[in-house]
Coordinates of C-alpha atoms in Angstrom, one line a residue:
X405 CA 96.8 27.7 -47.0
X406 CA 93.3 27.4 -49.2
X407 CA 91.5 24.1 -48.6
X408 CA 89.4 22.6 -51.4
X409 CA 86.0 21.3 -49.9
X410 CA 83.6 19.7 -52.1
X411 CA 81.2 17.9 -49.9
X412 CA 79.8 18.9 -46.2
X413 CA 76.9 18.3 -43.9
X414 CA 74.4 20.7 -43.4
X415 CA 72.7 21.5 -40.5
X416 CA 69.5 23.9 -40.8
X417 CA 66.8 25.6 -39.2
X418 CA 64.5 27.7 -40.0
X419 CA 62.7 30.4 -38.3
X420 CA 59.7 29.7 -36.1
X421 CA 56.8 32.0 -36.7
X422 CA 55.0 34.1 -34.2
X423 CA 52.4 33.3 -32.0
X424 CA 49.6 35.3 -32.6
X425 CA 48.0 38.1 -29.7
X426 CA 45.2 37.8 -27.4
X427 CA 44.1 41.2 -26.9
X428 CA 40.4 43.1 -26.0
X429 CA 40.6 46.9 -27.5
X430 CA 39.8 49.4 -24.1
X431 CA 39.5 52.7 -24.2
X432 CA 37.2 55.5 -22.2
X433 CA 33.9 54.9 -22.1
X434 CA 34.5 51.8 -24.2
X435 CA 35.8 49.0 -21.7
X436 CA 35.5 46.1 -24.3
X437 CA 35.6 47.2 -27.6
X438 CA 36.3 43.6 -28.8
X439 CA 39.2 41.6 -30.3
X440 CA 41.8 43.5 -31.9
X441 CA 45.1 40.9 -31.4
X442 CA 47.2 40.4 -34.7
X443 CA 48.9 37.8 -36.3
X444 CA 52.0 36.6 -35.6
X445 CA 54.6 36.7 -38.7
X446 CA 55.9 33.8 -40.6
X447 CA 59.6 32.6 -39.4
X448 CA 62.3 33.0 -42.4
X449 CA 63.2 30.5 -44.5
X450 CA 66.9 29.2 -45.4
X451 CA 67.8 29.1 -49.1
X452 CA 70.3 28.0 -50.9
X453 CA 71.4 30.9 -54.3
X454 CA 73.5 29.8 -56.8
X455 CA 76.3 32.5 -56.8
X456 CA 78.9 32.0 -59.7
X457 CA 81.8 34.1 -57.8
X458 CA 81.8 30.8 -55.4
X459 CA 83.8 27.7 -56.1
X460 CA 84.3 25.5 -52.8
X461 CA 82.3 24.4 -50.2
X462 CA 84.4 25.7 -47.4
X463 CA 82.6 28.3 -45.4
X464 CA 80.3 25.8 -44.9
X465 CA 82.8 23.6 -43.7
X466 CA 83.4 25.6 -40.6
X467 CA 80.1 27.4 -40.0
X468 CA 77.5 23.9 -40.4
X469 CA 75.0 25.0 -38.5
X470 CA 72.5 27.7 -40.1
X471 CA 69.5 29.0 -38.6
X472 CA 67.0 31.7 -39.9
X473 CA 65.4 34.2 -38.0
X474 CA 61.7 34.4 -35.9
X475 CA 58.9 35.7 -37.6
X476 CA 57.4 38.6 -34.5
X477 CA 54.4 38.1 -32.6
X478 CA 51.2 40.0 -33.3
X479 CA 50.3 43.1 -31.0
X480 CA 47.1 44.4 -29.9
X481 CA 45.3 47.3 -32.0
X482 CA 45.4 44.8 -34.8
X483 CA 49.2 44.9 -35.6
X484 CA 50.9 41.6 -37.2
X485 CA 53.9 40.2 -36.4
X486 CA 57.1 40.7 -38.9
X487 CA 57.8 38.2 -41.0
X488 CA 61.3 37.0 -40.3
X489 CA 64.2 37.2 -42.1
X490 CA 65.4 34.6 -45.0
X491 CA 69.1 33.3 -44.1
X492 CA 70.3 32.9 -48.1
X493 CA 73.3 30.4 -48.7
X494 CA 75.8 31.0 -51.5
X495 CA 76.7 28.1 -53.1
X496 CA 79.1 27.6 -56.6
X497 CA 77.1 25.8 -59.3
X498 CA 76.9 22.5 -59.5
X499 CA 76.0 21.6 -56.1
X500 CA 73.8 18.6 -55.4
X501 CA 71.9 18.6 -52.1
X502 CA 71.0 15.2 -50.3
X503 CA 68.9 14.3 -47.9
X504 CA 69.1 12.3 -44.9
X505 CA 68.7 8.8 -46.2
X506 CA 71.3 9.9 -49.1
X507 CA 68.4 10.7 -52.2
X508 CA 68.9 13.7 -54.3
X509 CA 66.7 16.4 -53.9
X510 CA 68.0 19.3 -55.6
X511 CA 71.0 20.3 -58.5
X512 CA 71.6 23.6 -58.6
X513 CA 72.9 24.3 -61.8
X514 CA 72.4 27.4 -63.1
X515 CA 73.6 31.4 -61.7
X516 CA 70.7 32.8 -59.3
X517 CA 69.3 29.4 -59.0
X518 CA 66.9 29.4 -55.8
X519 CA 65.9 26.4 -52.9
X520 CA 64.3 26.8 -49.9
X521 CA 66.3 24.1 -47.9
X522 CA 64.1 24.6 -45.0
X523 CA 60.5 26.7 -44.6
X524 CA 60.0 28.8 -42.0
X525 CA 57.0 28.0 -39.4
X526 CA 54.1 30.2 -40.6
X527 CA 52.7 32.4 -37.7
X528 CA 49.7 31.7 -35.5
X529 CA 46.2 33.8 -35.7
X530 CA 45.3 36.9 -33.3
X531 CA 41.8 36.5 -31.5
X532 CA 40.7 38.9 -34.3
X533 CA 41.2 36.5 -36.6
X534 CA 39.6 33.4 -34.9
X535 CA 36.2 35.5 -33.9
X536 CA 33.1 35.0 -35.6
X537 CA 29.6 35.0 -34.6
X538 CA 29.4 32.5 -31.8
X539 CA 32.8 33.2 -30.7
X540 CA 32.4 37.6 -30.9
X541 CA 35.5 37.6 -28.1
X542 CA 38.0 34.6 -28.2
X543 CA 40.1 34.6 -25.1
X544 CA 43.2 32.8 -27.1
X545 CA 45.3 32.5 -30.1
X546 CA 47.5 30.7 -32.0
X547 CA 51.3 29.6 -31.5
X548 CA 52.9 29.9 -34.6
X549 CA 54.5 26.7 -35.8
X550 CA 57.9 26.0 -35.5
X551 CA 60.4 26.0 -38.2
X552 CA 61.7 23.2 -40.7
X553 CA 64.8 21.5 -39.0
X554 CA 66.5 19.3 -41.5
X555 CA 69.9 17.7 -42.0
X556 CA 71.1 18.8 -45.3
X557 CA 74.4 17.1 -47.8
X558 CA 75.9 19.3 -50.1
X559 CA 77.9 17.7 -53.0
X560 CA 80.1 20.0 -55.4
X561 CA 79.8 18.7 -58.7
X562 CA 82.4 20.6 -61.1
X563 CA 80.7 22.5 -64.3
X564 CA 83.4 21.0 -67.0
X565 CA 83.5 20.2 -70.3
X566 CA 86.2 18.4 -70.5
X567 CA 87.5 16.0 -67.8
X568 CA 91.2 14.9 -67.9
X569 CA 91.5 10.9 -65.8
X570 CA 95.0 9.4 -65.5
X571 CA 97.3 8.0 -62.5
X572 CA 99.0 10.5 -60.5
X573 CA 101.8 12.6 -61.4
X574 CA 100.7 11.8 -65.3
X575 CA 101.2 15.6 -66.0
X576 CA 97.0 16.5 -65.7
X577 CA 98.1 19.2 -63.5
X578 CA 100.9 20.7 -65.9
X579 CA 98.6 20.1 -69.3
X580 CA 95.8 22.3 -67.3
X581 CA 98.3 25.2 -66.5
X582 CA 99.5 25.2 -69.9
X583 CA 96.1 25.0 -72.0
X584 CA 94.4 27.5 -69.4
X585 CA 95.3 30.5 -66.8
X586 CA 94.9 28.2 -63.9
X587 CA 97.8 28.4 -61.7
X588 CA 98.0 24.5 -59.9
X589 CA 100.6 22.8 -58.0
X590 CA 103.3 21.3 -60.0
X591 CA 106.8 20.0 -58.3
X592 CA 109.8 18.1 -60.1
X593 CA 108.6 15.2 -57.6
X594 CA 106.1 12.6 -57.9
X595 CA 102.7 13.8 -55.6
X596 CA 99.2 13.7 -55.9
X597 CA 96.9 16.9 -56.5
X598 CA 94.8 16.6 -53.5
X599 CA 91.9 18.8 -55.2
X600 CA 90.6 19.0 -58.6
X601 CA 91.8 22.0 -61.1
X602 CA 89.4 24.2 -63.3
X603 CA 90.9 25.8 -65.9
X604 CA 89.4 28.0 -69.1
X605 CA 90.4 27.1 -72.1
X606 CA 90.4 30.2 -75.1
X607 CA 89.5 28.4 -78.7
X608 CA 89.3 31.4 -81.1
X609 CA 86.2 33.3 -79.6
X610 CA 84.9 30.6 -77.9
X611 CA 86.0 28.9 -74.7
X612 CA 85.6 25.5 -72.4
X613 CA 86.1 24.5 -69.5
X614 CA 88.7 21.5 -68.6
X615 CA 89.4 19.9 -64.7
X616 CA 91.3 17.0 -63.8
X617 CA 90.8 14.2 -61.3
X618 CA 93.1 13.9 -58.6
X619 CA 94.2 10.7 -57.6
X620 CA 92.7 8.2 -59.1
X621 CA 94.0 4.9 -58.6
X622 CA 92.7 1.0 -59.2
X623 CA 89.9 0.6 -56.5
X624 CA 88.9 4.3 -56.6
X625 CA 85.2 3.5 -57.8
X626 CA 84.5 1.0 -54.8
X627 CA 86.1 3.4 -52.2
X628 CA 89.7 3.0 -52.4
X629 CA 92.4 6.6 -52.1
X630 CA 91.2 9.8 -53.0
X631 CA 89.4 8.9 -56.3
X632 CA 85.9 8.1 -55.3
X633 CA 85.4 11.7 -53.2
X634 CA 86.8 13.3 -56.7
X635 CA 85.2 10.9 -59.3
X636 CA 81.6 13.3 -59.3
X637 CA 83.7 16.1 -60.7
X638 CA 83.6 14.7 -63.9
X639 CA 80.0 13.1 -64.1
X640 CA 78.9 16.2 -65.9
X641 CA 81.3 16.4 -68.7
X642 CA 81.6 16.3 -72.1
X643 CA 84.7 14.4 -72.9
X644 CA 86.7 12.4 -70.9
X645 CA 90.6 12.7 -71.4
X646 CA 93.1 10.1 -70.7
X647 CA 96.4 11.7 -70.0
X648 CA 99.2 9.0 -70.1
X649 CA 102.5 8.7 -68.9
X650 CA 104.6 7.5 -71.4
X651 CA 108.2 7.8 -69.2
X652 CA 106.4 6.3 -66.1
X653 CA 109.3 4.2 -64.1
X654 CA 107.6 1.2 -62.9
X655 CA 108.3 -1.6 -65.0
X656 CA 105.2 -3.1 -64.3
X657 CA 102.9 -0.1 -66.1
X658 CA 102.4 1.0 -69.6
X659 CA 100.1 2.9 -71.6
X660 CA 97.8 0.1 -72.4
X661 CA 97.3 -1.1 -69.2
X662 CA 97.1 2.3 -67.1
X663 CA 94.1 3.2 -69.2
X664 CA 92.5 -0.3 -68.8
X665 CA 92.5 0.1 -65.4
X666 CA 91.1 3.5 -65.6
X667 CA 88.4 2.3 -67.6
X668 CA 87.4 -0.5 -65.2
X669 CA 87.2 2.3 -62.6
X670 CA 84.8 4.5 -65.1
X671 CA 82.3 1.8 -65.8
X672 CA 82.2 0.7 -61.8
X673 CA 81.6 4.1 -61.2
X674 CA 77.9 4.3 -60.7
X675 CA 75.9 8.0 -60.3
X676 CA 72.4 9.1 -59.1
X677 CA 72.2 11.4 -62.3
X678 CA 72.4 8.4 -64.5
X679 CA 68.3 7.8 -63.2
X680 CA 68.3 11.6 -64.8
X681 CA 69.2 11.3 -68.5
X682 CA 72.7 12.6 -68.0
X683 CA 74.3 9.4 -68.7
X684 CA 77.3 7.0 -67.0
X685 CA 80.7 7.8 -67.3
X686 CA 81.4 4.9 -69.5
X687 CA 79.1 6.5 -72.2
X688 CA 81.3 9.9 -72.5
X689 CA 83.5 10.5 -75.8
X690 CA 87.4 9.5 -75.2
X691 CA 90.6 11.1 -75.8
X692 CA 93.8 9.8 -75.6
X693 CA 96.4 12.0 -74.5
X694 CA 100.5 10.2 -74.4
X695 CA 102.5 12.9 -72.2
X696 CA 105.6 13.6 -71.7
X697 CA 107.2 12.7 -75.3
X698 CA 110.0 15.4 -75.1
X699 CA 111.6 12.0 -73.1
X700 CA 113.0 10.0 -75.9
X701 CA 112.0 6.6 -74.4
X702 CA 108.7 8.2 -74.1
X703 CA 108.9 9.2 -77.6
X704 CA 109.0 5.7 -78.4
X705 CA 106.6 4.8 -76.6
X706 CA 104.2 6.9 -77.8
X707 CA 104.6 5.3 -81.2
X708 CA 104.3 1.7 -80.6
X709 CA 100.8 2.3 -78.5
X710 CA 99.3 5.0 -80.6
X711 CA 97.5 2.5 -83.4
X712 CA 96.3 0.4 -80.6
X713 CA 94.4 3.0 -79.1
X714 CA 92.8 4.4 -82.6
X715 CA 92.0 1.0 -83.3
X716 CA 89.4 1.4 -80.2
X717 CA 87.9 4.3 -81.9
X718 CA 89.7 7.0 -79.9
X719 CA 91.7 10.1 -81.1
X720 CA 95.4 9.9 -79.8
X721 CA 97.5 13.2 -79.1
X722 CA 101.4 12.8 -78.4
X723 CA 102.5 15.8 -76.3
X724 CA 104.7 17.2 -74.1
X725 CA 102.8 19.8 -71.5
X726 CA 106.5 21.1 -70.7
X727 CA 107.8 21.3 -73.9
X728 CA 104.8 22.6 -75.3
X729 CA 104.6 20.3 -78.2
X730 CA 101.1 19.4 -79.4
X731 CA 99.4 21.6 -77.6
X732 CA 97.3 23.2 -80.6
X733 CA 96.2 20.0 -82.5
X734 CA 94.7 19.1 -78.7
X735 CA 93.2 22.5 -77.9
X736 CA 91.2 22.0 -81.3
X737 CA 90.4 18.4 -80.9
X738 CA 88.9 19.1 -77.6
X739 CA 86.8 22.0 -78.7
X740 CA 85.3 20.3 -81.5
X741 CA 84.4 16.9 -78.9
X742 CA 82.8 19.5 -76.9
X743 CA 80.9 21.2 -79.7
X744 CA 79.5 18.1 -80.7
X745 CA 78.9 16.6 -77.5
X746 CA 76.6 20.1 -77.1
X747 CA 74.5 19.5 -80.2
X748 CA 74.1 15.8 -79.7
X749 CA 72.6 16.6 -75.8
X750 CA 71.0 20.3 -75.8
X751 CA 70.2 21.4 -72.2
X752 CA 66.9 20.7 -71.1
X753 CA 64.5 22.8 -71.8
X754 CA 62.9 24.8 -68.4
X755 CA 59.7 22.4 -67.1
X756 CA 56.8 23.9 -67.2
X757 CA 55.1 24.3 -64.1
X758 CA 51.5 23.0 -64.2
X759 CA 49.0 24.0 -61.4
X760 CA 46.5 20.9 -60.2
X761 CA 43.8 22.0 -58.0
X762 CA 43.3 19.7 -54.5
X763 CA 40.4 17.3 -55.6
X764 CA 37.1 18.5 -53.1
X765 CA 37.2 14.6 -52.0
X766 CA 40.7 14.2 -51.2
X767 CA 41.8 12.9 -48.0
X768 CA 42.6 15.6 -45.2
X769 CA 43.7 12.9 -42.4
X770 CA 44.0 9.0 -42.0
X771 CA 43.4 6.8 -38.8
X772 CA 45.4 3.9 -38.3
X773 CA 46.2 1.6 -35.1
X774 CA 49.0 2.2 -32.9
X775 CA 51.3 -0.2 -32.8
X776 CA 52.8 0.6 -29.4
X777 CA 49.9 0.9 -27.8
X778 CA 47.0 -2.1 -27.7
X779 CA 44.0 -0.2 -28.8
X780 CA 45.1 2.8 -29.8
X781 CA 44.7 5.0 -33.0
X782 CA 47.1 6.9 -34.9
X783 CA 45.5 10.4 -36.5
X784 CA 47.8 11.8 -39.7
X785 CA 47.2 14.5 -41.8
X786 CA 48.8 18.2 -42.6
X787 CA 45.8 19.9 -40.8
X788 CA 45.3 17.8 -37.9
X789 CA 49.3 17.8 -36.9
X790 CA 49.0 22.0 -37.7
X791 CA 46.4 22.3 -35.4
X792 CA 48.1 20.4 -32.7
X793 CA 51.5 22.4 -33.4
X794 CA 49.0 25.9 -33.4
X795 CA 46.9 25.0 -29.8
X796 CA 47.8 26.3 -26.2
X797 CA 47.3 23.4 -23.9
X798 CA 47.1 26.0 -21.3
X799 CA 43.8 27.5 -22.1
X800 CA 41.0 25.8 -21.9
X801 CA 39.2 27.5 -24.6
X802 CA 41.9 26.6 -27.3
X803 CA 42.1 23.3 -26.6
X804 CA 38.0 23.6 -27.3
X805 CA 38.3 25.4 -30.7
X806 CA 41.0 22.8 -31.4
X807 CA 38.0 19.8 -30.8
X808 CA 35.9 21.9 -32.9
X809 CA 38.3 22.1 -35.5
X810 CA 38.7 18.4 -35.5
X811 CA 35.0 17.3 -35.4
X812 CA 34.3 19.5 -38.3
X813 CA 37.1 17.7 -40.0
X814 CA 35.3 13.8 -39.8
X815 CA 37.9 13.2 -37.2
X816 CA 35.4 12.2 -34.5
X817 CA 33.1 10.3 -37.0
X818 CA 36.5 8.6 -38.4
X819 CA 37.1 7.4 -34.9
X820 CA 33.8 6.2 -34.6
X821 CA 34.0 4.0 -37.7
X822 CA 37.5 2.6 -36.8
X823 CA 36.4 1.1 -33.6
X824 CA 37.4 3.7 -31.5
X825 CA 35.9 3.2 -27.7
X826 CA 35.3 5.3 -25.0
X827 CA 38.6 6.2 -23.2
X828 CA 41.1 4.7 -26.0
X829 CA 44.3 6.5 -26.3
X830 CA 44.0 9.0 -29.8
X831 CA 47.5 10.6 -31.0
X832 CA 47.8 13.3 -32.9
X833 CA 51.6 14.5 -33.8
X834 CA 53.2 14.5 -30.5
X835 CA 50.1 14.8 -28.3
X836 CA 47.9 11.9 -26.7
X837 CA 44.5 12.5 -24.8
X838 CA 41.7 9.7 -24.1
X839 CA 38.8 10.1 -26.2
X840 CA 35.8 10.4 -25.0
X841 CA 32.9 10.8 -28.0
X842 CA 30.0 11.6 -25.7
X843 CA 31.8 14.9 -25.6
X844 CA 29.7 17.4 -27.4
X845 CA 32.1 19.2 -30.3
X846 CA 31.5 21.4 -33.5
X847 CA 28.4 23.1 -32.0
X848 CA 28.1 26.2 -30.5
X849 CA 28.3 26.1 -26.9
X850 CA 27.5 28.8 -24.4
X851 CA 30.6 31.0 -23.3
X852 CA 31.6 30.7 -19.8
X853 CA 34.4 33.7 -20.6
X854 CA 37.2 34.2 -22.7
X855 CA 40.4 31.4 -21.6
X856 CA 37.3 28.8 -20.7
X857 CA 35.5 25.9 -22.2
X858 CA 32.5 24.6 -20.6
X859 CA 33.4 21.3 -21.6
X860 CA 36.3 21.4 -20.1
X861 CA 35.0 22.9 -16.4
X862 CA 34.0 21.1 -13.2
X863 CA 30.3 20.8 -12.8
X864 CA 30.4 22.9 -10.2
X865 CA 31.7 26.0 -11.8
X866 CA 29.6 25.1 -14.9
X867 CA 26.4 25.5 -12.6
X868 CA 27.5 28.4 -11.1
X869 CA 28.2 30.1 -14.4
X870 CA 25.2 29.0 -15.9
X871 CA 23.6 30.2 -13.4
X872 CA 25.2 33.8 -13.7
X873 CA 24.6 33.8 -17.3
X874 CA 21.3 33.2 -17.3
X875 CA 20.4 35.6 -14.3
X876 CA 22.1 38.4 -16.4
X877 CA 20.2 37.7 -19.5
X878 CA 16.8 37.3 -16.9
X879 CA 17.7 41.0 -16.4
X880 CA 18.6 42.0 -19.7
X881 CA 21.8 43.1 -18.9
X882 CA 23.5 41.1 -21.6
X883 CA 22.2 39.1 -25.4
X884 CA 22.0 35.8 -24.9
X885 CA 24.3 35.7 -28.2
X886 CA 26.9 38.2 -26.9
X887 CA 30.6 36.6 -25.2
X888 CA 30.3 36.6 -21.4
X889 CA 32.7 38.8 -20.3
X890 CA 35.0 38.3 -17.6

């Protein structure tokens, strides 16, 4: 049996790119023939497309979770990493993505529509990359960052024109089998359509589209039944249709008051597009539709409530969707609501893209306190939380490019003019060190070997490398500007 799913959770991840290679090109006569490690390749990134030939939700109901692939490491002899593959999501038109905290972030509309849902990790830099001329050999590289992780809603919004509202078993099912090809559920018994029906409707040479909501009932638009999960469907239509039954049963329902309580359920129907332009649901042209006149106590029905309803300002159609009667006069109607909905709100036109370069003064990073911890600093900013994600704890000469990096930035300075003290704790992203400022940083240094920081050694092995170094140079057996070599 098919299942209608208009609404699921997403989970995503993206591909983590590749950390880039470490590598010293060696061949005969040649032993160091200097850095030649490549870059690791971006991670892929998961997109949602826009594919017309999908109309539910329901793949994604049993497969949530979506990851895209790695992005390679780089190799010696300069060769980069492969970038990973994209993981691409068809979804049918119409479908709003949410955050987390429930705010709208995309509305994929049109056929071949494109989001990235989550960016893959872009891939670290080979030692080739990172040398330059006080660093001729690095003995390190960089991790590539990891991948976007995000939990994603998806919310199917049908692509109607016109939207038929009324109480279960009204005959909204039967009135779009006959006025369309679609094929829905319709029994001699009273039940409720438990998924909404898209039909085409043929108007000469020209066509629209018509859906029904299923069971919508007094309370729907704070929560109550089915209606609320079903309402969205129509938020992006033309026309809104009332389909009444005139032969309902229940001797405490008519016409008039069935679609009074519809209405109340339209205007306490709120929606996010309403902050886009598109307008509530209580602003949409209305059609009255009486059903089911082929019932001579319906017939009758019809008649008395018919001038009540025009007196509103709303055309009225008697008609039997089993009998066929009427069926033209509303097919024409409709079209002509739709038309002129169209030319009263063209589509928007496409939003031009405009390119603002990054002022030269803006602000790469901003220190704060730490709440949780009594004199403590916060550091935040896309290149100092990069650079964290990108370092090898591991190696010691890493984690001195990284305080390179950072006192280049105005990070050390920033600390400085915050209040920062000798031995405070300093976080950046998910890493905490004590600071220590007398700590000499964006200078060049002398090497003590690839994988090594001076700053980072013992004094004993500084003296004893300092000591090597400078004997070698004493016998000009290396330039005092050349890497120390292992």
């Amino acid at each position: 049996m098919s299942r209608f799913v208009d609404r699921v959770v997403l989970h995503l991840a993206a591909g983590d790119g590749g950390h880039g290679c470490t590598s010293v090109h060696r061949e005969k006569f040649k032993p160091l023939g200097g850095p030649d490690g490549g870059n690791g390749g971006t991670g892929g990134d998961v997109v949602l497309v826009v594919d017309p030939q999908v109309h539910t939700l329901l793949d994604f109901h049993f497969r949530p979770h979506a990851r895209a692939t790695k992005g390679q490491a780089g190799m010696g002899g300069n060769r980069n990493g492969g970038r990973g593959d994209d993981l691409v999501l068809s979804v049918p038109p119409g479908t709003v993505v949410l955050d987390s905290d429930g705010e709208m972030v995309a509305d994929l509309v049109g056929a071949g529509t494109r989001f990235v849902a989550a960016a893959g990790g872009k891939g670290g830099l080979g030692n080739a990359a990172l040398a330059s001329r006080a660093r001729k050999a690095p003995g390190f590289s960089l991790l590539g960052e990891p991948g976007e992780v995000k939990d994603l809603t998806l919310e199917l919004k049908s692509m109607a024109d016109v939207g038929l509202v009324g109480f279960p078993s009204a005959g909204k099912s039967s009135l779009v089998s006959v006025l369309s090809a679609a094929k829905p559920k319709i029994a001699d018994y009273p039940f409720t359509t438990l998924a909404p029906n898209l039909g085409v409707v043929s108007v000469g040479e020209d066509t629209f589209t018509i859906a029904d909501v299923p069971g919508l009932i007094p309370g729907a638009g704070e929560g109550r039944g089915l209606g609320l999960d079903f309402l969205r469907h129509i938020e992006r239509t033309a026309v809104l249709v009332h389909v009444v039954d005139c032969a309902a049963l229940e001797s405490d329902r008519d016409p008039i008051s069935d679609v009074d309580a519809l209405e109340a359920e339209l205007a306490s129907y709120r929606s996010e597009l309403t902050d886009a332009g598109i307008g509530d649901l209580a602003d949409r042209p209305r059609v009255v539709v009486l059903n089911k006149i082929d019932v001579p106590d319906a017939a009758e029905m019809a008649e008395m409530v018919t001038e009540h309803f025009r007196d509103r300002g709303w055309p009225v159609f008697p008609i039997s969707a089993v009998a066929h009667k009427g069926l033209d006069e509303l097919r024409y109607a409709l079209y002509e609501q739709v038309e002129a909905y169209r030319r009263a709100n063209p589509p928007a036109a496409a939003e031009r893209i405009v390119l603002r370069p990054r002022a030269v003064d803006a602000e790469d990073f901003r220190i704060h306190r730490d709440p949780a911890t009594p004199g403590g600093f916060v550091v935040t900013g896309t290149k100092p939380e990069r650079w964290i994600r990108q370092t090898d704890f591991e190696n010691d000469e890493a984690v001195g490019f990284l305080g390179d990096r950072l006192s280049r930035l105005g990070v050390e300075d920033a600390l400085l003019s915050a209040g920062a003290e000798e031995g405070c704790s300093v976080t950046i992203g998910d890493v905490s060190f004590d600071w220590e400022p007398q700590t000499p940083a964006g200078v060049d240094l002398m090497r003590t070997g690839r994988g090594t920081d001076i700053r980072l050694e013992s004094d004993e092995r500084v003296g004893a490398a300092e000591r090597k170094y400078r004997k070698r140079v004493r016998r000009g057996l290396i330039d005092p500007d050349e890497e120390i070599p292992e």
